[in-house]
Coordinates of C-alpha atoms and ligand atoms in Angstrom, one line a residue:
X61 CA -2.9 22.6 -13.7
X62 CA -4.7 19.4 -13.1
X63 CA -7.0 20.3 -10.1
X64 CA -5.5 17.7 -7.0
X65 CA -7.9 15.1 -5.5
X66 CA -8.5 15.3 -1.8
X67 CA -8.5 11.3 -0.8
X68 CA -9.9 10.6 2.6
X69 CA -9.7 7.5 4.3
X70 CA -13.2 5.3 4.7
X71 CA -12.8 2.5 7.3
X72 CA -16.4 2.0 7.3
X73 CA -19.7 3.2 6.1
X74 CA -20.3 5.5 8.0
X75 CA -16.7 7.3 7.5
X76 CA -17.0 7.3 4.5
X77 CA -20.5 9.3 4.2
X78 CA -18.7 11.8 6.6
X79 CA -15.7 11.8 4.1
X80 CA -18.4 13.4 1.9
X81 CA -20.1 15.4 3.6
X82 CA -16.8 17.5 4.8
X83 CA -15.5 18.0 0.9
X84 CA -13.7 14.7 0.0
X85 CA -13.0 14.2 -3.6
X86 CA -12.4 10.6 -3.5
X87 CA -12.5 8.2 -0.5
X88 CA -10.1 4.8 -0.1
X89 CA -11.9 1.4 1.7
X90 CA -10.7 -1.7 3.0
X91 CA -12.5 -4.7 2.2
X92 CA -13.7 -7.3 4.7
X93 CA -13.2 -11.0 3.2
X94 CA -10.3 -9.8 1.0
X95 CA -7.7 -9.3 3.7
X96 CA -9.5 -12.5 4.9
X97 CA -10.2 -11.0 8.3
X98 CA -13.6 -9.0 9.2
X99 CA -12.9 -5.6 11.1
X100 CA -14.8 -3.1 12.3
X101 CA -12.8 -0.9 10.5
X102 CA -13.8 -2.8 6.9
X103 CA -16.7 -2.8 4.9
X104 CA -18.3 -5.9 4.0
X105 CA -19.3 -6.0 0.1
X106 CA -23.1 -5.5 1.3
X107 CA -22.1 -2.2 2.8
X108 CA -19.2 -0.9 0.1
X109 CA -22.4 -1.5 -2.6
X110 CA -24.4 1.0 -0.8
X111 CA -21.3 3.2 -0.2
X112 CA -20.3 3.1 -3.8
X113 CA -23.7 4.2 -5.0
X114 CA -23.9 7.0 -2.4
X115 CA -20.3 8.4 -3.6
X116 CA -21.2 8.2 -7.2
X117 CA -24.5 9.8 -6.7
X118 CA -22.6 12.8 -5.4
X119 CA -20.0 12.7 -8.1
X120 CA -17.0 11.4 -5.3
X121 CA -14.7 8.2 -6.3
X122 CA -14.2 5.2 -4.1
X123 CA -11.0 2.7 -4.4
X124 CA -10.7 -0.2 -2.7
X125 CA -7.4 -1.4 -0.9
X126 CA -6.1 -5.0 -1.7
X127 CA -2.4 -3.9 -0.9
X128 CA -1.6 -7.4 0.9
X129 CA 1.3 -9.8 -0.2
X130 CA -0.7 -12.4 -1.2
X131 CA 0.1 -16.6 -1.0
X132 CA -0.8 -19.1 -3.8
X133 CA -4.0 -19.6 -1.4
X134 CA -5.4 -16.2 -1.1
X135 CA -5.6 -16.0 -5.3
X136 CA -9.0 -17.5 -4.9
X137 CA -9.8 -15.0 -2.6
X138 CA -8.3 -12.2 -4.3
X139 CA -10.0 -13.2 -7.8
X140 CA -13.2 -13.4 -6.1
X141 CA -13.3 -10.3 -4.8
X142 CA -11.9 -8.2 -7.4
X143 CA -14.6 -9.5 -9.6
X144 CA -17.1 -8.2 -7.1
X145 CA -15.8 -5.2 -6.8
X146 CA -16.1 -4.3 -10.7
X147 CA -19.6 -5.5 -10.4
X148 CA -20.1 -2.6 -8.1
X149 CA -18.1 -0.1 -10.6
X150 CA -15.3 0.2 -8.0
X151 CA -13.2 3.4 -9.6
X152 CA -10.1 1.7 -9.0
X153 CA -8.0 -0.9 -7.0
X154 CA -4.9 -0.3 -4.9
X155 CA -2.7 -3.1 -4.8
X156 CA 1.1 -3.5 -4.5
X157 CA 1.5 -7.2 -4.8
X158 CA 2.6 -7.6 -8.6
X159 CA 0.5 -11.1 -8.5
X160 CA -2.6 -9.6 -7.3
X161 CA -1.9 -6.5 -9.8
X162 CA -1.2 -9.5 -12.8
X163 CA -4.3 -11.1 -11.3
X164 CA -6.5 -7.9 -11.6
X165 CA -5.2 -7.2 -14.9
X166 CA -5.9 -10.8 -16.3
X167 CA -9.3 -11.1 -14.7
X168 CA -10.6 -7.4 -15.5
X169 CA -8.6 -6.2 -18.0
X170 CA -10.7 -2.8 -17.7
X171 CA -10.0 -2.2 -13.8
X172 CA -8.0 0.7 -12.8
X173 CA -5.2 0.2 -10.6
X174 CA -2.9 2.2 -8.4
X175 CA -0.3 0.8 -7.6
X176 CA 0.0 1.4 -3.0
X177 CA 3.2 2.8 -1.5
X178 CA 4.3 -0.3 -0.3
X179 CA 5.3 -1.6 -3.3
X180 CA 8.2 1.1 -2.5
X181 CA 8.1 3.0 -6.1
X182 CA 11.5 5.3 -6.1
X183 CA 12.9 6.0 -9.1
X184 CA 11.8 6.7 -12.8
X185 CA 12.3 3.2 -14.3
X186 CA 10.4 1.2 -11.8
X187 CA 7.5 4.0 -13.0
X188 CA 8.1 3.3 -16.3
X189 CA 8.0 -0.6 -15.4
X190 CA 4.2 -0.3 -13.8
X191 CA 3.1 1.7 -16.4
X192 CA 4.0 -0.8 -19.0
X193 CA 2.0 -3.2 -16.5
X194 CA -1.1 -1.2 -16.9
X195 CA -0.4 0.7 -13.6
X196 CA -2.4 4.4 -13.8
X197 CA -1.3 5.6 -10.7
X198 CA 1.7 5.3 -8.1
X199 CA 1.8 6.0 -4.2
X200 CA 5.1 6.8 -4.4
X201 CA 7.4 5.5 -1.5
X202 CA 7.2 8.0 1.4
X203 CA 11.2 7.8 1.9
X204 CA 11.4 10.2 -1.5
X205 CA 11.5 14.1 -0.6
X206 CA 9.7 16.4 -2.6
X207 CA 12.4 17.0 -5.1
X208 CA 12.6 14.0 -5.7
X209 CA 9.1 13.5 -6.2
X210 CA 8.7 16.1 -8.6
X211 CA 11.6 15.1 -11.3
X212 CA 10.2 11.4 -11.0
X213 CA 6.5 13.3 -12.1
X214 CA 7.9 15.4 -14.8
X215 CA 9.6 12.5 -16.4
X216 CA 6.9 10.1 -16.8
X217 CA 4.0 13.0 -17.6
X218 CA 1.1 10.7 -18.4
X219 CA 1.3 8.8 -15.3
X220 CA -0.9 9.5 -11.8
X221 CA 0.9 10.5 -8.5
X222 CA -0.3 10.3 -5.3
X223 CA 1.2 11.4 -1.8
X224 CA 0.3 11.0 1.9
X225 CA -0.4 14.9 3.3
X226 CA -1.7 13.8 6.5
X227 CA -1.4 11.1 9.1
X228 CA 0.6 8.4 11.0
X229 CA 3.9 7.5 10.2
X230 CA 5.3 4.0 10.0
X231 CA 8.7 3.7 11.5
X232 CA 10.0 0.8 9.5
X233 CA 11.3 1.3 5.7
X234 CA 7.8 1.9 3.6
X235 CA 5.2 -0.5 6.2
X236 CA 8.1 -4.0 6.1
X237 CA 7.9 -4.8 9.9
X238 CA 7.0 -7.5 11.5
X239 CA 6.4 -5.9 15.0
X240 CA 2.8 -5.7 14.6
X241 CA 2.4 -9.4 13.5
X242 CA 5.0 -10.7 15.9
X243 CA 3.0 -9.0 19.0
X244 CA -0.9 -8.7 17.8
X245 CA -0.6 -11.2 14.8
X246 CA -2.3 -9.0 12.3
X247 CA 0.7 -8.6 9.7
X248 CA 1.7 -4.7 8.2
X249 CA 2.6 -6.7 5.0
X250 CA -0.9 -7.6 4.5
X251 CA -2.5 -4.2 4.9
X252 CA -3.2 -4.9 8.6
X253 CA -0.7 -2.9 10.8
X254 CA -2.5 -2.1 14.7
X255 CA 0.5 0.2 15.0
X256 CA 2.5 -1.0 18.3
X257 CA 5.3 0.9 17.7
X258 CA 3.5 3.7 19.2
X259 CA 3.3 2.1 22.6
X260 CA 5.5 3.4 25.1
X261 CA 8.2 0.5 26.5
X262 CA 10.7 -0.2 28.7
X263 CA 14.4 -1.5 28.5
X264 CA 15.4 -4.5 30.7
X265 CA 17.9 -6.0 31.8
X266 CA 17.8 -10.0 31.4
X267 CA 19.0 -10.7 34.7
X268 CA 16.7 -8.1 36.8
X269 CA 13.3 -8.6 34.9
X270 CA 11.4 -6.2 37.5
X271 CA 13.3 -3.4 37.2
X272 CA 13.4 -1.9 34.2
X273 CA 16.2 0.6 33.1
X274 CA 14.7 4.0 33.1
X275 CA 15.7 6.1 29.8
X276 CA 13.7 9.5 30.2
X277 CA 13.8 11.7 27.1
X278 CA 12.4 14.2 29.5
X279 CA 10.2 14.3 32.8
X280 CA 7.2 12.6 31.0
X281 CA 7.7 10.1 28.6
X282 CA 9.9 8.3 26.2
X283 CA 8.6 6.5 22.9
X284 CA 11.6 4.7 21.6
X285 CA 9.8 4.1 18.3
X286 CA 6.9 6.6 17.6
X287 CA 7.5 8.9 15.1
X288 CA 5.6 12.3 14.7
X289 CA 2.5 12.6 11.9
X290 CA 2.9 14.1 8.7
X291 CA 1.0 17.3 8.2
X292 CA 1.4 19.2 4.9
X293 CA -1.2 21.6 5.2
X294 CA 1.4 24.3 4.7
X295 CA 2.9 23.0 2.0
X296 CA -0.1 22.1 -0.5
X297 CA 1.5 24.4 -3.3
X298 CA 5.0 22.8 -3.1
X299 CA 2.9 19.4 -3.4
X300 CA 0.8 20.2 -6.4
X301 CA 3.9 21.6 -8.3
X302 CA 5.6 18.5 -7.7
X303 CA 3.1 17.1 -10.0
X304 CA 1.1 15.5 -7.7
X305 CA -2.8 14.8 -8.7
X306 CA -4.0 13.2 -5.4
X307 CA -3.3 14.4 -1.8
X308 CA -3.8 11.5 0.4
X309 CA -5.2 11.3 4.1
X310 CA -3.6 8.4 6.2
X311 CA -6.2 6.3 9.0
X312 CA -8.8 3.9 7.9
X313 CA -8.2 3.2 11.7
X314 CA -9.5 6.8 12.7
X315 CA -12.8 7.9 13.8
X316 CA -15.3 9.5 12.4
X317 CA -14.4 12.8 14.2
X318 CA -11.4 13.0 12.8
X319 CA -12.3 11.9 9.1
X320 CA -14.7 14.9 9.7
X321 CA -12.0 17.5 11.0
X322 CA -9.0 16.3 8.7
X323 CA -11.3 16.6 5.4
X324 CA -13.0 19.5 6.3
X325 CA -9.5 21.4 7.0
X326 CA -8.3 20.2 3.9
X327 CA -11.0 20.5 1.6
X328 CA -10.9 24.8 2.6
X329 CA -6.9 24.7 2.6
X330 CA -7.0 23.3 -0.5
X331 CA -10.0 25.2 -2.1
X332 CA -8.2 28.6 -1.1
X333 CA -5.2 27.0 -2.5
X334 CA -7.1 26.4 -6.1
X335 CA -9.1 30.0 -6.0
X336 CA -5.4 31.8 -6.0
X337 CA -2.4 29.8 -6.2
X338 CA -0.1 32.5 -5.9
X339 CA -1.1 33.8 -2.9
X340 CA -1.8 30.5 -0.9
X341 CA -0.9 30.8 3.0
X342 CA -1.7 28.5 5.9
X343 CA -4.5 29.5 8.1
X344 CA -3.9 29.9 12.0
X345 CA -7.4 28.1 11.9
X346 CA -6.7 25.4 10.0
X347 CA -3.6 24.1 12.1
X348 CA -6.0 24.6 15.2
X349 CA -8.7 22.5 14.0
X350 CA -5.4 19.7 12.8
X351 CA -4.7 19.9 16.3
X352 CA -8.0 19.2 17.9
X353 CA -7.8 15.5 16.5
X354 CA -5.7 12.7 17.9
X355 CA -1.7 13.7 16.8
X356 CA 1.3 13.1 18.3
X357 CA 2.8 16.5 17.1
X358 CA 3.4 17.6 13.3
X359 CA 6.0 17.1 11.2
X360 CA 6.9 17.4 7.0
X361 CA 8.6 13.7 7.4
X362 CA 10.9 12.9 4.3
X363 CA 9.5 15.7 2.1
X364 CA 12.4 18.2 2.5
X365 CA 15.6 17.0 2.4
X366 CA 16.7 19.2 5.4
X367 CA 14.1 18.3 7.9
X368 CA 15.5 15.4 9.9
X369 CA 13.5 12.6 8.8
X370 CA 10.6 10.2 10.6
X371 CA 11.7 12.2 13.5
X372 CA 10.4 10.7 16.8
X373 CA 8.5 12.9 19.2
X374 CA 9.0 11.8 22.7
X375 CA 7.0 14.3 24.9
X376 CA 3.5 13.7 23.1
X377 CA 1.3 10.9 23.7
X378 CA -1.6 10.6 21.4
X379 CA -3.3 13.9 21.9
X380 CA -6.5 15.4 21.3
X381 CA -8.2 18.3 23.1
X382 CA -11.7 17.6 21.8
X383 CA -13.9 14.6 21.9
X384 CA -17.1 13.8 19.7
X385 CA -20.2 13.6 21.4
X386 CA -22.4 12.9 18.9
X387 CA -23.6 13.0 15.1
X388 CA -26.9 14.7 13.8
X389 CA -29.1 12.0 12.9
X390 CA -32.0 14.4 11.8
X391 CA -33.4 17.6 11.4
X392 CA -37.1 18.6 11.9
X393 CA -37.3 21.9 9.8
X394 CA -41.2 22.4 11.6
X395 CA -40.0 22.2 15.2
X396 CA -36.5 23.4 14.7
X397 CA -35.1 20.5 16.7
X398 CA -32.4 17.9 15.7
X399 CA -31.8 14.6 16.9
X400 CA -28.8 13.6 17.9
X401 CA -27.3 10.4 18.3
X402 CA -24.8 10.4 21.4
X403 CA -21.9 8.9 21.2
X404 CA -20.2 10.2 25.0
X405 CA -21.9 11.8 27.5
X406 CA -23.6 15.1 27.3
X407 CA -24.9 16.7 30.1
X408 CA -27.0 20.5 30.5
X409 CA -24.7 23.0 30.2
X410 CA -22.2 21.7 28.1
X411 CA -20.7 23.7 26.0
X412 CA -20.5 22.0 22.5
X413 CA -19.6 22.9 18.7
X414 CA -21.7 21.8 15.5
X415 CA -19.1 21.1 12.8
X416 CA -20.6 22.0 9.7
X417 CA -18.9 21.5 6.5
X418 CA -17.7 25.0 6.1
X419 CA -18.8 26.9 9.8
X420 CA -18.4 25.7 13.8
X421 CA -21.2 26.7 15.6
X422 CA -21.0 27.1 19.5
X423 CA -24.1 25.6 21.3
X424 CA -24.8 25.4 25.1
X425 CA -26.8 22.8 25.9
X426 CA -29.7 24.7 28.2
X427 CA -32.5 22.1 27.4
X428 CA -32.5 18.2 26.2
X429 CA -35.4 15.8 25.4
X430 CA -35.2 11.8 24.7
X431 CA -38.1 11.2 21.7
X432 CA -40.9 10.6 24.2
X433 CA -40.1 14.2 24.9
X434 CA -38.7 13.4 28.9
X435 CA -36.7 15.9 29.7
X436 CA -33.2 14.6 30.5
X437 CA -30.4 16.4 32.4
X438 CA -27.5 13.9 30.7
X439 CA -27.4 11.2 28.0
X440 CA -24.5 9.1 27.4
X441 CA -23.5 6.8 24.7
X442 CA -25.9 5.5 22.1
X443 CA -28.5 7.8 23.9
X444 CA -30.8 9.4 20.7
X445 CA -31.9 12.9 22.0
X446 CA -33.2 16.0 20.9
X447 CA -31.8 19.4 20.7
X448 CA -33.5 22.9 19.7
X449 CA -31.7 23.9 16.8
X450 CA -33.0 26.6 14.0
X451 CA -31.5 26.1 11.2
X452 CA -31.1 23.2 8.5
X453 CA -28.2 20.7 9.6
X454 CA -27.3 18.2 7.2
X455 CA -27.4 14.4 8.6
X456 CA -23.9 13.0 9.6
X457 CA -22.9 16.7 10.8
X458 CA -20.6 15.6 14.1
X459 CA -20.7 17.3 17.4
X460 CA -18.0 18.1 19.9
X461 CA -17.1 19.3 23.0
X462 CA -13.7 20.3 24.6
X463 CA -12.0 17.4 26.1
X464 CA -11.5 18.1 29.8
X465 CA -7.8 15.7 30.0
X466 CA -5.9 14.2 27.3
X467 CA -7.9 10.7 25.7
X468 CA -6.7 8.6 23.0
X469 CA -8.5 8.4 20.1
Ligands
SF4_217 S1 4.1 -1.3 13.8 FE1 4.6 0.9 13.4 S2 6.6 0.7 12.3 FE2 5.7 -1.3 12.2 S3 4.5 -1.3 10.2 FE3 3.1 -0.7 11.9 S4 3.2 1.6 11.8 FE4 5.0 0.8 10.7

């Protein structure tokens, strides 16, 4: 058995250091310029240099995402910026535009490319196709259940699989939707989805505009087109034997907390998986800790062919019963104190956890300093404070406390 990549989502620098810290294998960025839009949640090339370095140096991959539909005048672009990227030994490109993909090949004939899910990859002969176009890896089209999957991967042995195990799901067939462009103009078919399907709305009536038709899927909400989030963390052996060598992490969009939570859980579910196969079983913990970041409940989406598929959840809002507080920005061995960069309020007495890559540690907050050493009774965002703490904490370690009502993330 080929031991599976854990592939964590990087929207930024920052992410992706947390992505290693917590146990990923491999993270995947976005690239500012590229999608021909600057985000916060994209690096610029100054900052995926650094970030590429950083990963190599502790033996994780990085790909880059060029997966947009590109016109004759983003080619330029596109050329550009593939040729930057394999100046900075880039490990791969993921691209589902076969013009970008001929591009990449032309350009830099040397470049590894995975080919994304949207490029909708479902059935052995269009496999066969993009590996005879110098295609190493396919995303294969989320619509595929597991079976599926797995005769697809033991007919074309020498090529890569990936799969989503975690995340958001799109409504629309494999990302083709226009609602996101139509009502934020940042297109899905250019990599650039801000997901309004997930917004709750209403049904009206053309000729009585102000009152709008109440359909109530029960007492609380009703999401006409929000589905549910995959979670496979139960399922890891059934994806492995499927022939699957990368297990993929959805959300360039998500926060650092959870790029922290998600990759930590999977980085132990799937080290317990590796030690003994046979005996693999889902932790109570680790669906606990999947459910202390933002989710809209769990589900095993197209996977199995009896589960009803991209089923929509109306009674959860995005929910999340913890909230990040902070990150460790240092650790002073000599005085046993860390600083702490805040990130949401934290006041005396708080009761908060220090995620650690493989421990939680429960901390009550009984004294905290600013660097002058004023003692301070809270500290809110962007705040840099100082907590005793007496042991070793690695930098980028995140800190939480128990959300008091339900927040977005
Ligand atoms: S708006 Fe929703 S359904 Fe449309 S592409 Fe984005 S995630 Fe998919």
């Amino acid at each position: 058995m080929r031991r599976p990549e854990l592939l964590i989502p990087a929207g930024n620098l920052e992410k992706l250091r947390t992505a290693i810290l917590y146990g990923a294998d491999a993270v995947y960025v976005g690239v500012a310029g590229l999608s021909l839009r600057a985000r916060q949640s994209e690096f610029t090339l100054a900052d995926l240099e650094m970030g590429i370095k950083e990963a190599h140096q502790k033996g994780v991959k990085v790909y880059a995402a060029l997966n947009i539909f590109a016109r004759n005048s983003d080619l330029p672009n596109v050329e550009t910026v593939v040729n930057h990227l394999a100046e900075m030994a880039i490990d791969g490109i993921i691209a589902s535009d076969p013009g970008v993909i001929q591009l990449i090949r032309k350009t830099n004939p040397n470049m590894v490319v995975h080919l994304s899910t949207q490029a909708n990859t479902t059935n052995v002969e269009a496999v066969k196709f993009w590996a005879n176009h110098g295609v190493s890896r396919i995303v294969l089209a989320r619509e595929l259940n597991l079976d599926e999957v797995a005769a697809i991967a033991k007919m074309v042995p020498e090529m890569e699989f990936e799969l989503f195990i975690h995340g958001a799901m799109c409504m629309s067939y494999s990302g083709r939707c226009y609602l996101s462009s139509y009502l934020n103009h940042r297109s899905a078919n250019q990599g650039d989805c801000s997901q309004p399907c997930r917004w709750e709305y209403q049904l009206i009536e053309a000729t009585r505009p102000d009152v709008p038709l109440i359909l109530e899927e029960d007492d609380r909400y009703s999401y006409f087109l929000s589905s549910k989030d995959l979670c496979m963390v139960e399922y890891l052996p059934q994806i492995v034997n499927a022939g699957i060598s990368s297990l993929k992490v959805e959300g360039r969009m998500k926060t650092v907390y959870y790029v922290a939570v998600v990759t930590r859980t999977y980085r132990q579910a799937l080290d317990s998986y590796l030690q003994d196969p046979e005996h693999y079983s889902v932790k109570a913990e680790w669906i606990d800790e999947l459910n202390k970041v933002s989710n809209r409940g769990y589900t095993t989406g197209f996977y199995f062919a009896s589960e009803k598929i991209n089923e929509i959840n109306p009674t959860t809002r995005y929910y999340q019963s913890y909230d990040m507080v902070g990150t460790v920005l240092e650790y002073n061995p000599a005085a046993k104190k860390i600083l702490v960069g805040a990130r949401n309020r934290i006041s005396l007495n708080d009761e908060i956890e220090l995620l650690l890559p493989d421990e939680t540690i429960k901390l009550n907050v009984t004294e905290m300093h600013d660097e002058a050493g004023v003692p301070l009774r809270a500290a809110h965002n962007q705040y840099r404070i100082i907590l005793p703490f007496d042991r070793e904490v690695p930098v980028g370690a995140v800190i939480r406390r128990a959300a008091t009502a339900t927040s977005s993330d």
